[in-house]
Coordinates of C-alpha atoms in Angstrom, one line a residue:
X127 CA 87.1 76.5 98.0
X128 CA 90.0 78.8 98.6
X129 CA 92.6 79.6 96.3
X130 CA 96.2 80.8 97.4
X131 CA 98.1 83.0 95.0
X132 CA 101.8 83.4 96.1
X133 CA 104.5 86.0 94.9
X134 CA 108.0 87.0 95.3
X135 CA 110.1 83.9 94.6
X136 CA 113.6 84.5 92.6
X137 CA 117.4 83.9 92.6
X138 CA 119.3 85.0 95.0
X139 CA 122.9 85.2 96.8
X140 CA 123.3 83.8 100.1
X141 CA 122.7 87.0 102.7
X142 CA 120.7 88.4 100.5
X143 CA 117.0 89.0 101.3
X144 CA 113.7 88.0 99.4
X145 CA 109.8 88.7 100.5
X146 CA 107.0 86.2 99.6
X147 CA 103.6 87.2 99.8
X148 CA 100.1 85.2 99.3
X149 CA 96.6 86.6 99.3
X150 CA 93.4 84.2 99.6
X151 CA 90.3 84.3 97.8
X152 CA 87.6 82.7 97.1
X153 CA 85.3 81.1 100.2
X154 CA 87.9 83.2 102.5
X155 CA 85.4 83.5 105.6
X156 CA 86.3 81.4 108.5
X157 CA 90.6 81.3 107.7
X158 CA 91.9 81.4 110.9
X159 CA 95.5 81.2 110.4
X160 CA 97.9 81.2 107.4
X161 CA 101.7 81.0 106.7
X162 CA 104.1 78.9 105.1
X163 CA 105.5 76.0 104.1
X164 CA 108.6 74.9 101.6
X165 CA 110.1 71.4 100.2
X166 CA 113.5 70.9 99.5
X167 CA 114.4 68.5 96.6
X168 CA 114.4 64.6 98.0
X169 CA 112.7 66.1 101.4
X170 CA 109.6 66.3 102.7
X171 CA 107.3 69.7 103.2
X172 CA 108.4 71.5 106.6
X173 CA 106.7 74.6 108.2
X174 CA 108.9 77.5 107.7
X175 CA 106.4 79.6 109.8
X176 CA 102.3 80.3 110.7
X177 CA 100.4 83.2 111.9
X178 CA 96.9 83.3 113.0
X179 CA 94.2 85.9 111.7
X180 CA 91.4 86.1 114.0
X181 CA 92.4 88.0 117.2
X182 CA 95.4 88.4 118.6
X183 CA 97.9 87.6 116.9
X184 CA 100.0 84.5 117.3
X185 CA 103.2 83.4 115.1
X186 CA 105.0 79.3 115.4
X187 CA 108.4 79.8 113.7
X188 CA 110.9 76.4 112.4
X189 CA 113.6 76.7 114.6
X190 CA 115.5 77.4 110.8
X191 CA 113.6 80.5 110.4
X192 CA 113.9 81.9 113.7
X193 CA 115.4 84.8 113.6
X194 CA 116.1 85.6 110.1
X195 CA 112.6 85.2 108.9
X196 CA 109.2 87.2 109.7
X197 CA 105.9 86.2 109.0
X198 CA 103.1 89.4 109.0
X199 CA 99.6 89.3 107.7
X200 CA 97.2 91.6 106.6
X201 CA 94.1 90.0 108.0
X202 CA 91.4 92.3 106.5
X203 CA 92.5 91.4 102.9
X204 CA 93.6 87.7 103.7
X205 CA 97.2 88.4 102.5
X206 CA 100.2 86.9 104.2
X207 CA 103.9 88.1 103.8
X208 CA 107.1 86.2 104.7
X209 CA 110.1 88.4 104.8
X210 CA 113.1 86.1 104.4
X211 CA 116.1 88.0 105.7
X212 CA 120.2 86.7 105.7
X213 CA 119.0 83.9 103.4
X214 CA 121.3 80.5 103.2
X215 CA 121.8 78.0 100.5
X216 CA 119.7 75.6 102.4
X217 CA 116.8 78.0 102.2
X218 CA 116.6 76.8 98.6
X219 CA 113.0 75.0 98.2
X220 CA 109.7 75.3 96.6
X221 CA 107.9 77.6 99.0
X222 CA 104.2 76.9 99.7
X223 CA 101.6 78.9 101.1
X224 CA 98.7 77.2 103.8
X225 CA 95.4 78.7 105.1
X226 CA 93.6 76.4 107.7
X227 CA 90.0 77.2 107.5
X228 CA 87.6 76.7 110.2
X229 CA 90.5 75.2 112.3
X230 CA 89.8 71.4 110.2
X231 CA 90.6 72.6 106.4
X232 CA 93.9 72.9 104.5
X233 CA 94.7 74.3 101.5
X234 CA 98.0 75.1 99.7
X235 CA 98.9 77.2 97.0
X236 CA 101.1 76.0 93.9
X237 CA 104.4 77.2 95.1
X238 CA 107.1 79.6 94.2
X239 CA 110.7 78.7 93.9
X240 CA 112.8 80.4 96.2
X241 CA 116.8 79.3 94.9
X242 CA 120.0 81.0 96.9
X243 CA 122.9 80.5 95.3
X244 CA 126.3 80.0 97.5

């Protein structure tokens, strides 16, 4: 089993900047690629943005986050980060974060509010 633990949710204004961060413990060998999810009241979860671990590094983005979001990882400690820059109202969700283990397994962590006020 692998547990997520995230961090870094909060208030803030719209432009203003936040950083989430999850580690992974637990069974951790064999997560290939980790990153980051949110869900908006009355929507469905969307990718906000996924990075792999094993290799060379490769990122997928939402066409939302590109360019005012970065995803990084740490892959020796099984720690992602998601630096959320010139944040928008819209931005507002319940941010999740995924590991995908042995390219077949997903797992989630419990989710940290992430609210920008106008």
């Amino acid at each position: 089993q692998v547990h997520l633990l995230e961090s870094g949710g909060g208030l803030v204004q719209a432009g203003e900047s936040l950083r989430l961060s999850c580690v992974a413990s637990g069974s951790i060998f064999g997560i290939n690629a980790m990153g980051w999810y949110r869900q908006a009241p009355g929507k469905q979860r969307e990718l906000v943005a996924t990075i792999t671990l094993l290799g060379r590094r490769s990122t997928n983005y939402a066409d939302s986050a590109k360019g005012r979001f970065i995803i990084s990882r740490d892959a020796a400690d099984k720690t992602v980060s998601l630096q959320m820059n010139s944040l928008k109202p819209e931005d507002t969700a319940v941010y999740y974060c995924y590991a995908r283990k042995d390219w077949m397994s997903d797992y989630w962590g419990q989710g940290t509010q992430v609210t920008v006020s106008s």
